[in-house]
Amino acid sequence: METVQSIKQRFEIIGNDPKLNRAVEKAMQVAPTDISVLVVGESGVGKESIPKIIHSLSHRKHGKYIAVNCGAIPEGTIDSELFGHEKGSFTGATGARDGYFEVANGGTIFLDEVGELPLTTQVRLLRVLENGEFIKVGSSQVQKTNVRIVAATNVNMFDAIEKGKFREDLYYRLSTVEIALPPLRERKDDIHLLFRKFASDFAHKYKMPPIKLEDNAVKYLINYRWSGNIRQLRNAAEQISVLETKREISLETLISYLPADGSHLPSIIKDKKSESDFSTERDILYKVLFDMKSDLNDLKKLTLELMKNGAAKVQDIHPQLIQKIYGNNHEETITDNSPRMEVIPVENHTEQEEFDSDDDDNDYLFAETVEEEEEILKLEQKEIELIKKALDKNKGKRKAAADELGISERTLYRKIKQFDL
């Protein structure tokens, strides 16, 4: 009987992390059965190895093994790829075609990125899982298939179900047994081991001596946050092997090949509130702030006009402004005799009173200007804060940030230049 270690050697799985060993052990345990398996884990952790182990240790090992990347097939053709189609069933269907479920009858199908399947295709897949039946595109004949399905995904399936992007009943049919592969940053003891294996492979491939890391470079390698997991580590090892003439790799050299923004960042904790709810509330707040700014400016402008010219003159000069602030009843609301504001003619004042009045007006205008500037600064601070949050959330992508803020990309670019963000 094969052991976990022998299976890892056969499928070139490197590492001794307990979580990794447990995943391989579960694959060995479920292999002799026909139970549906869902492999979960981040992109680049090596999820494609698990279905190969399951197929090779099952009674279907002499049947076909087909791996399908569901995220790479266009929505309009994926039903045809999986279930086949009849001649003339759609434009370009010049002949009948057998789908993967028909071709792999008696074998295993690995559905990678199953979370990307369209909802219509999910309904068809559910029928295959429940009773082994499917219908070709453009046909009415029910066909049978005996296929073992192993699926994999890097998305949070419960979030997808909550957002209506994935069927809950299909999820529970696929995940009779769930196998989770840990990310590379949780397998720190395996990181240098993997790097040395990749360095040795590329040295053999390109016929050159293998690269070796200095001690401080090894520490940095182990503590680096590998967001792309094993795939990113392999890519870095290949780049360094090919491009560096020195075989002793220093810390500075290693850092130059790794993105600085992914090294020691904490895990992102998603807010329980959905993105759509947050976006709606933010858009409403953003609009209210700008409307308040506009209304305040209009009200201040009208107040200054009233103090200088009197209500009657203001109604003649700025009828639209009064209409905007007071509505249709502005004639009753603002008059020269209005108790809200007493307008004293300037000609009745003495010279001293005129002097004092001018000083009062100047003081008022100065205070008004300061208040208005403070109000504008507060609104600008809110703008800057919202723009920064949107840019951070979308990793600096201006188009996505503009869509989230509800403004055009051009407007966002102007704001970024204006506030020197």
Short mmCIF file of C-alpha atoms in Angstrom, two decimals:
data_model
loop_
_atom_site.label_atom_id
_atom_site.label_comp_id
_atom_site.label_asym_id
_atom_site.label_seq_id
_atom_site.Cartn_x
_atom_site.Cartn_y
_atom_site.Cartn_z
CA MET A 1 0.00 0.00 0.00
CA GLU A 2 1.31 3.45 -0.95
CA THR A 3 2.18 6.01 1.70
CA VAL A 4 1.70 9.78 1.72
CA GLN A 5 5.43 10.21 1.12
CA SER A 6 5.48 7.89 -1.89
CA ILE A 7 2.47 9.65 -3.43
CA LYS A 8 4.14 13.04 -2.99
CA GLN A 9 7.27 11.72 -4.69
CA ARG A 10 5.29 10.26 -7.60
CA PHE A 11 3.41 13.52 -8.23
CA GLU A 12 6.39 15.77 -7.37
CA ILE A 13 4.68 17.40 -4.41
CA ILE A 14 7.37 19.04 -2.29
CA GLY A 15 7.01 19.89 1.39
CA ASN A 16 6.30 18.37 4.79
CA ASP A 17 3.70 20.78 6.12
CA PRO A 18 1.04 18.94 8.20
CA LYS A 19 -1.83 20.63 6.32
CA LEU A 20 -0.34 19.60 2.99
CA ASN A 21 0.14 16.01 4.18
CA ARG A 22 -3.45 15.93 5.44
CA ALA A 23 -4.74 17.09 2.04
CA VAL A 24 -2.80 14.31 0.27
CA GLU A 25 -4.02 11.77 2.83
CA LYS A 26 -7.68 12.77 2.28
CA ALA A 27 -7.21 12.45 -1.50
CA MET A 28 -5.88 8.90 -1.01
CA GLN A 29 -8.81 8.00 1.25
CA VAL A 30 -11.57 9.18 -1.13
CA ALA A 31 -9.90 7.91 -4.33
CA PRO A 32 -11.39 4.36 -4.28
CA THR A 33 -14.93 5.77 -4.01
CA ASP A 34 -17.03 7.79 -6.49
CA ILE A 35 -17.60 10.64 -4.04
CA SER A 36 -17.52 14.14 -5.54
CA VAL A 37 -14.60 16.20 -4.25
CA LEU A 38 -14.11 19.96 -4.05
CA VAL A 39 -10.52 21.23 -3.76
CA VAL A 40 -10.26 24.74 -2.29
CA GLY A 41 -7.30 27.06 -1.93
CA GLU A 42 -5.75 30.24 -3.27
CA SER A 43 -4.55 30.53 -6.84
CA GLY A 44 -1.15 28.92 -7.37
CA VAL A 45 -1.15 26.46 -4.43
CA GLY A 46 -1.15 23.38 -6.67
CA LYS A 47 -4.80 22.33 -6.59
CA GLU A 48 -4.40 20.46 -9.91
CA SER A 49 -2.30 17.74 -8.20
CA ILE A 50 -5.18 16.48 -6.02
CA PRO A 51 -7.53 15.32 -8.82
CA LYS A 52 -4.60 13.53 -10.50
CA ILE A 53 -3.92 11.63 -7.27
CA ILE A 54 -7.62 10.75 -6.91
CA HIS A 55 -7.87 9.51 -10.52
CA SER A 56 -4.66 7.45 -10.41
CA LEU A 57 -5.68 5.65 -7.21
CA SER A 58 -9.31 4.99 -8.26
CA HIS A 59 -10.87 2.12 -10.21
CA ARG A 60 -11.23 4.63 -13.08
CA LYS A 61 -7.46 4.97 -13.57
CA HIS A 62 -7.63 3.24 -16.95
CA GLY A 63 -10.39 5.62 -18.11
CA LYS A 64 -9.93 9.12 -19.48
CA TYR A 65 -8.86 12.02 -17.29
CA ILE A 66 -9.94 15.43 -18.63
CA ALA A 67 -9.06 18.75 -16.98
CA VAL A 68 -11.32 21.68 -17.87
CA ASN A 69 -10.58 25.30 -16.94
CA CYS A 70 -14.10 26.68 -16.56
CA GLY A 71 -12.87 30.27 -16.29
CA ALA A 72 -11.08 30.10 -19.66
CA ILE A 73 -14.10 29.01 -21.75
CA PRO A 74 -16.47 31.76 -23.00
CA GLU A 75 -19.97 31.67 -21.50
CA GLY A 76 -21.58 31.17 -24.91
CA THR A 77 -19.67 27.97 -25.71
CA ILE A 78 -19.11 26.29 -22.34
CA ASP A 79 -22.33 24.21 -22.55
CA SER A 80 -21.20 22.92 -25.93
CA GLU A 81 -17.71 22.11 -24.59
CA LEU A 82 -19.03 20.20 -21.58
CA PHE A 83 -22.13 18.50 -22.98
CA GLY A 84 -21.66 18.60 -26.77
CA HIS A 85 -23.96 19.94 -29.49
CA GLU A 86 -25.93 18.85 -32.55
CA LYS A 87 -25.33 20.06 -36.07
CA GLY A 88 -26.98 23.42 -36.73
CA SER A 89 -27.79 24.05 -33.05
CA PHE A 90 -26.11 27.47 -33.27
CA THR A 91 -24.20 29.60 -35.75
CA GLY A 92 -20.98 27.84 -36.68
CA ALA A 93 -22.13 24.38 -35.58
CA THR A 94 -21.34 22.74 -38.93
CA GLY A 95 -21.32 19.28 -37.40
CA ALA A 96 -22.26 17.36 -34.26
CA ARG A 97 -19.73 17.31 -31.42
CA ASP A 98 -19.28 15.15 -28.34
CA GLY A 99 -18.79 17.02 -25.07
CA TYR A 100 -16.32 16.22 -22.30
CA PHE A 101 -18.94 14.35 -20.24
CA GLU A 102 -19.56 12.00 -23.15
CA VAL A 103 -15.87 11.55 -24.03
CA ALA A 104 -14.82 10.93 -20.40
CA ASN A 105 -17.52 8.31 -19.76
CA GLY A 106 -16.03 5.86 -17.25
CA GLY A 107 -13.26 8.27 -16.30
CA THR A 108 -12.71 11.49 -14.31
CA ILE A 109 -13.37 15.14 -15.14
CA PHE A 110 -11.53 17.86 -13.25
CA LEU A 111 -13.48 21.14 -13.30
CA ASP A 112 -10.95 23.84 -12.39
CA GLU A 113 -12.30 27.27 -11.34
CA VAL A 114 -15.79 25.80 -11.03
CA GLY A 115 -16.93 29.00 -9.30
CA GLU A 116 -16.77 30.77 -12.69
CA LEU A 117 -19.48 28.59 -14.27
CA PRO A 118 -22.57 30.47 -15.57
CA LEU A 119 -25.81 29.76 -13.69
CA THR A 120 -27.38 28.01 -16.71
CA THR A 121 -24.43 25.62 -16.91
CA GLN A 122 -24.66 25.02 -13.16
CA VAL A 123 -28.19 23.67 -13.64
CA ARG A 124 -26.96 21.20 -16.28
CA LEU A 125 -24.03 20.13 -14.08
CA LEU A 126 -26.36 19.55 -11.12
CA ARG A 127 -28.40 17.14 -13.22
CA VAL A 128 -25.26 15.18 -14.13
CA LEU A 129 -24.27 14.94 -10.46
CA GLU A 130 -27.74 13.84 -9.35
CA ASN A 131 -28.57 11.16 -11.94
CA GLY A 132 -25.79 11.10 -14.54
CA GLU A 133 -28.01 12.60 -17.27
CA PHE A 134 -27.27 15.39 -19.74
CA ILE A 135 -28.67 16.78 -22.98
CA LYS A 136 -26.56 18.08 -25.86
CA VAL A 137 -27.08 21.66 -26.99
CA GLY A 138 -29.76 21.66 -29.69
CA SER A 139 -31.00 18.15 -28.83
CA SER A 140 -33.95 16.80 -26.89
CA GLN A 141 -32.49 13.34 -26.30
CA VAL A 142 -31.38 12.54 -22.75
CA GLN A 143 -28.00 10.79 -22.55
CA LYS A 144 -26.32 8.98 -19.68
CA THR A 145 -22.74 9.26 -18.47
CA ASN A 146 -20.72 7.67 -15.68
CA VAL A 147 -18.15 10.26 -14.73
CA ARG A 148 -16.31 11.06 -11.50
CA ILE A 149 -16.26 14.83 -10.91
CA VAL A 150 -13.51 16.59 -8.99
CA ALA A 151 -13.84 20.37 -8.85
CA ALA A 152 -11.57 23.16 -7.63
CA THR A 153 -11.99 26.84 -6.86
CA ASN A 154 -10.09 29.78 -5.37
CA VAL A 155 -13.21 31.85 -4.59
CA ASN A 156 -15.15 31.95 -1.33
CA MET A 157 -18.13 29.79 -2.26
CA PHE A 158 -20.34 31.04 0.56
CA ASP A 159 -19.87 34.63 -0.63
CA ALA A 160 -20.69 33.51 -4.19
CA ILE A 161 -23.84 31.75 -2.96
CA GLU A 162 -24.91 34.82 -0.95
CA LYS A 163 -24.47 37.06 -4.01
CA GLY A 164 -26.47 34.66 -6.21
CA LYS A 165 -23.50 33.73 -8.38
CA PHE A 166 -23.42 30.05 -7.40
CA ARG A 167 -26.18 27.56 -6.63
CA GLU A 168 -26.23 26.35 -3.04
CA ASP A 169 -27.55 22.90 -3.97
CA LEU A 170 -24.73 22.45 -6.52
CA TYR A 171 -22.14 23.45 -3.94
CA TYR A 172 -23.27 20.75 -1.53
CA ARG A 173 -23.32 18.16 -4.33
CA LEU A 174 -19.77 19.05 -5.36
CA SER A 175 -18.33 19.30 -1.84
CA THR A 176 -19.26 15.89 -0.44
CA VAL A 177 -15.62 15.88 0.59
CA GLU A 178 -13.71 19.15 0.72
CA ILE A 179 -9.91 19.19 0.53
CA ALA A 180 -8.19 22.45 1.47
CA LEU A 181 -4.63 23.27 0.37
CA PRO A 182 -2.79 25.82 2.54
CA PRO A 183 -1.22 28.97 1.01
CA LEU A 184 2.55 29.10 0.75
CA ARG A 185 2.90 31.76 3.49
CA GLU A 186 1.49 29.18 5.95
CA ARG A 187 4.14 26.65 4.90
CA LYS A 188 7.24 28.64 5.83
CA ASP A 189 9.41 25.54 6.35
CA ASP A 190 8.69 24.44 2.79
CA ILE A 191 9.49 27.72 1.02
CA HIS A 192 13.28 27.40 0.85
CA LEU A 193 12.97 23.69 0.04
CA LEU A 194 10.76 24.51 -2.94
CA PHE A 195 13.06 27.31 -4.08
CA ARG A 196 16.09 24.98 -4.08
CA LYS A 197 14.14 22.38 -6.06
CA PHE A 198 13.13 24.95 -8.67
CA ALA A 199 16.69 26.31 -8.84
CA SER A 200 18.03 22.79 -9.43
CA ASP A 201 15.41 22.11 -12.14
CA PHE A 202 16.20 25.33 -14.01
CA ALA A 203 19.96 24.76 -13.70
CA HIS A 204 19.48 21.38 -15.39
CA LYS A 205 17.09 22.82 -17.99
CA TYR A 206 19.32 25.73 -18.99
CA LYS A 207 22.62 23.86 -18.44
CA MET A 208 24.12 26.18 -15.84
CA PRO A 209 25.15 25.93 -12.16
CA PRO A 210 22.25 26.25 -9.68
CA ILE A 211 21.77 29.52 -7.83
CA LYS A 212 22.19 29.70 -4.06
CA LEU A 213 20.79 32.27 -1.62
CA GLU A 214 22.81 33.99 1.08
CA ASP A 215 21.59 33.56 4.68
CA ASN A 216 19.85 36.96 4.94
CA ALA A 217 18.22 36.36 1.54
CA VAL A 218 16.88 33.01 2.81
CA LYS A 219 15.27 34.76 5.80
CA TYR A 220 13.64 37.32 3.53
CA LEU A 221 12.43 34.56 1.19
CA ILE A 222 10.79 32.68 4.05
CA ASN A 223 9.04 35.76 5.51
CA TYR A 224 7.92 37.18 2.17
CA ARG A 225 4.16 37.16 1.55
CA TRP A 226 3.78 34.99 -1.54
CA SER A 227 0.43 36.22 -2.86
CA GLY A 228 0.93 34.11 -6.03
CA ASN A 229 1.99 31.10 -3.92
CA ILE A 230 4.04 28.30 -5.55
CA ARG A 231 3.52 29.70 -9.04
CA GLN A 232 5.06 33.03 -8.02
CA LEU A 233 7.96 31.33 -6.22
CA ARG A 234 8.73 29.18 -9.28
CA ASN A 235 8.60 32.23 -11.55
CA ALA A 236 11.03 34.15 -9.31
CA ALA A 237 13.46 31.20 -9.21
CA GLU A 238 13.41 30.93 -13.01
CA GLN A 239 13.98 34.67 -13.54
CA ILE A 240 16.92 34.78 -11.15
CA SER A 241 18.45 31.59 -12.61
CA VAL A 242 18.38 32.96 -16.15
CA LEU A 243 19.18 36.64 -15.62
CA GLU A 244 21.82 36.62 -12.86
CA THR A 245 25.42 35.89 -13.80
CA LYS A 246 26.49 35.38 -10.18
CA ARG A 247 25.32 32.13 -8.61
CA GLU A 248 25.45 33.53 -5.06
CA ILE A 249 22.27 35.60 -4.67
CA SER A 250 22.35 38.46 -2.16
CA LEU A 251 19.41 39.97 -0.30
CA GLU A 252 19.48 43.09 -2.50
CA THR A 253 19.37 40.97 -5.67
CA LEU A 254 16.48 38.87 -4.38
CA ILE A 255 14.46 41.94 -3.36
CA SER A 256 14.86 43.40 -6.86
CA TYR A 257 12.91 40.44 -8.28
CA LEU A 258 10.03 40.58 -5.80
CA PRO A 259 7.21 43.17 -5.75
CA ALA A 260 7.59 45.37 -2.69
CA ASP A 261 3.83 45.77 -2.14
CA GLY A 262 3.26 42.13 -1.30
CA SER A 263 5.98 41.37 1.19
CA HIS A 264 4.62 41.84 4.71
CA LEU A 265 1.05 42.97 4.29
CA PRO A 266 -1.57 41.59 6.70
CA SER A 267 -4.42 39.47 5.50
CA ILE A 268 -7.38 41.38 4.15
CA ILE A 269 -10.43 41.05 6.39
CA LYS A 270 -13.62 41.48 4.44
CA ASP A 271 -16.35 43.58 5.93
CA LYS A 272 -19.56 41.72 6.61
CA LYS A 273 -21.47 44.46 4.85
CA SER A 274 -21.74 43.76 1.14
CA GLU A 275 -19.81 45.91 -1.32
CA SER A 276 -23.00 47.01 -3.06
CA ASP A 277 -24.48 48.32 0.22
CA PHE A 278 -21.26 50.18 1.06
CA SER A 279 -21.07 51.63 -2.43
CA THR A 280 -24.68 52.86 -2.31
CA GLU A 281 -24.27 54.52 1.10
CA ARG A 282 -21.02 56.16 0.05
CA ASP A 283 -22.55 57.49 -3.18
CA ILE A 284 -25.46 58.99 -1.28
CA LEU A 285 -23.11 60.62 1.27
CA TYR A 286 -20.92 61.97 -1.52
CA LYS A 287 -23.91 63.54 -3.29
CA VAL A 288 -25.28 65.02 -0.05
CA LEU A 289 -21.94 66.67 0.72
CA PHE A 290 -21.74 68.35 -2.67
CA ASP A 291 -25.39 69.44 -2.53
CA MET A 292 -24.80 70.94 0.92
CA LYS A 293 -21.77 72.81 -0.36
CA SER A 294 -23.76 74.23 -3.27
CA ASP A 295 -26.75 75.21 -1.07
CA LEU A 296 -24.53 76.89 1.53
CA ASN A 297 -22.77 78.96 -1.12
CA ASP A 298 -26.13 80.03 -2.62
CA LEU A 299 -27.52 80.94 0.80
CA LYS A 300 -24.45 82.99 1.71
CA LYS A 301 -24.57 84.79 -1.59
CA LEU A 302 -28.25 85.68 -1.08
CA THR A 303 -27.60 86.85 2.49
CA LEU A 304 -24.85 89.22 1.35
CA GLU A 305 -27.08 90.60 -1.40
CA LEU A 306 -29.91 91.17 1.10
CA MET A 307 -27.62 93.06 3.46
CA LYS A 308 -26.22 95.25 0.69
CA ASN A 309 -29.21 95.90 -1.60
CA GLY A 310 -32.40 94.98 0.23
CA ALA A 311 -34.87 92.22 -0.52
CA ALA A 312 -36.71 93.96 -3.37
CA LYS A 313 -33.56 94.58 -5.38
CA VAL A 314 -32.36 91.03 -4.81
CA GLN A 315 -35.66 89.68 -6.17
CA ASP A 316 -35.11 91.75 -9.29
CA ILE A 317 -31.43 90.83 -9.71
CA HIS A 318 -31.45 87.16 -8.64
CA PRO A 319 -34.96 85.69 -9.09
CA GLN A 320 -33.57 82.24 -9.92
CA LEU A 321 -31.43 82.17 -6.77
CA ILE A 322 -34.42 83.03 -4.57
CA GLN A 323 -36.55 80.47 -6.40
CA LYS A 324 -33.92 77.76 -5.70
CA ILE A 325 -33.67 78.51 -1.96
CA TYR A 326 -37.23 79.47 -1.01
CA GLY A 327 -39.28 77.66 -3.65
CA ASN A 328 -42.54 78.94 -5.18
CA ASN A 329 -43.57 80.98 -2.11
CA HIS A 330 -40.57 83.30 -2.21
CA GLU A 331 -42.68 86.40 -2.82
CA GLU A 332 -44.43 85.91 0.51
CA THR A 333 -41.27 84.84 2.28
CA ILE A 334 -38.91 87.69 1.37
CA THR A 335 -40.07 91.28 1.31
CA ASP A 336 -38.56 94.60 2.29
CA ASN A 337 -40.79 94.50 5.38
CA SER A 338 -39.86 90.93 6.26
CA PRO A 339 -39.30 90.49 10.01
CA ARG A 340 -36.45 88.07 9.22
CA MET A 341 -34.08 90.89 8.28
CA GLU A 342 -34.33 94.65 8.81
CA VAL A 343 -32.70 96.68 6.02
CA ILE A 344 -31.67 100.21 7.19
CA PRO A 345 -31.05 102.78 4.42
CA VAL A 346 -27.46 104.01 4.44
CA GLU A 347 -28.39 107.62 3.73
CA ASN A 348 -30.01 108.06 7.20
CA HIS A 349 -26.70 107.41 8.98
CA THR A 350 -24.28 110.01 10.24
CA GLU A 351 -20.70 110.01 9.00
CA GLN A 352 -19.58 108.22 12.16
CA GLU A 353 -22.37 105.65 11.79
CA GLU A 354 -21.41 105.14 8.16
CA PHE A 355 -17.80 104.60 9.25
CA ASP A 356 -18.90 102.14 11.96
CA SER A 357 -21.24 100.43 9.52
CA ASP A 358 -18.45 100.01 7.00
CA ASP A 359 -16.28 98.46 9.69
CA ASP A 360 -19.10 96.09 10.66
CA ASP A 361 -19.59 95.11 7.04
CA ASN A 362 -15.89 94.50 6.63
CA ASP A 363 -15.83 92.41 9.80
CA TYR A 364 -18.81 90.44 8.59
CA LEU A 365 -17.34 89.87 5.15
CA PHE A 366 -14.02 88.79 6.66
CA ALA A 367 -15.76 86.34 9.05
CA GLU A 368 -17.94 85.09 6.20
CA THR A 369 -14.90 84.48 4.00
CA VAL A 370 -13.07 82.59 6.77
CA GLU A 371 -16.16 80.49 7.52
CA GLU A 372 -16.65 79.69 3.85
CA GLU A 373 -13.00 78.71 3.43
CA GLU A 374 -13.22 76.47 6.51
CA GLU A 375 -16.36 74.83 5.11
CA ILE A 376 -14.68 74.24 1.76
CA LEU A 377 -11.62 72.78 3.47
CA LYS A 378 -13.81 70.35 5.45
CA LEU A 379 -15.56 69.22 2.28
CA GLU A 380 -12.23 68.88 0.48
CA GLN A 381 -10.95 66.72 3.31
CA LYS A 382 -13.99 64.46 2.93
CA GLU A 383 -13.37 64.31 -0.83
CA ILE A 384 -9.72 63.41 -0.32
CA GLU A 385 -10.61 60.77 2.27
CA LEU A 386 -13.22 59.13 0.00
CA ILE A 387 -10.91 59.20 -3.04
CA LYS A 388 -8.03 57.66 -1.04
CA LYS A 389 -10.28 54.89 0.30
CA ALA A 390 -11.57 54.08 -3.19
CA LEU A 391 -8.01 54.01 -4.64
CA ASP A 392 -6.72 51.83 -1.79
CA LYS A 393 -9.63 49.43 -2.09
CA ASN A 394 -9.11 49.05 -5.86
CA LYS A 395 -5.30 48.85 -5.55
CA GLY A 396 -4.71 52.13 -7.38
CA LYS A 397 -6.87 51.26 -10.40
CA ARG A 398 -8.41 54.60 -11.35
CA LYS A 399 -11.21 53.27 -13.55
CA ALA A 400 -12.49 50.91 -10.83
CA ALA A 401 -12.15 53.65 -8.20
CA ALA A 402 -14.04 56.14 -10.40
CA ASP A 403 -16.86 53.62 -10.94
CA GLU A 404 -17.09 53.06 -7.20
CA LEU A 405 -17.21 56.79 -6.47
CA GLY A 406 -19.87 57.32 -9.14
CA ILE A 407 -17.76 59.82 -11.09
CA SER A 408 -16.00 59.70 -14.43
CA GLU A 409 -12.39 58.56 -14.71
CA ARG A 410 -11.49 61.98 -16.11
CA THR A 411 -13.01 63.73 -13.09
CA LEU A 412 -11.14 61.41 -10.74
CA TYR A 413 -7.86 62.13 -12.56
CA ARG A 414 -8.50 65.88 -12.20
CA LYS A 415 -9.22 65.45 -8.47
CA ILE A 416 -6.02 63.44 -8.01
CA LYS A 417 -4.00 66.22 -9.67
CA GLN A 418 -5.89 68.91 -7.74
CA PHE A 419 -5.25 67.32 -4.32
CA ASP A 420 -1.80 65.98 -5.29
CA LEU A 421 -2.71 62.42 -4.30
#
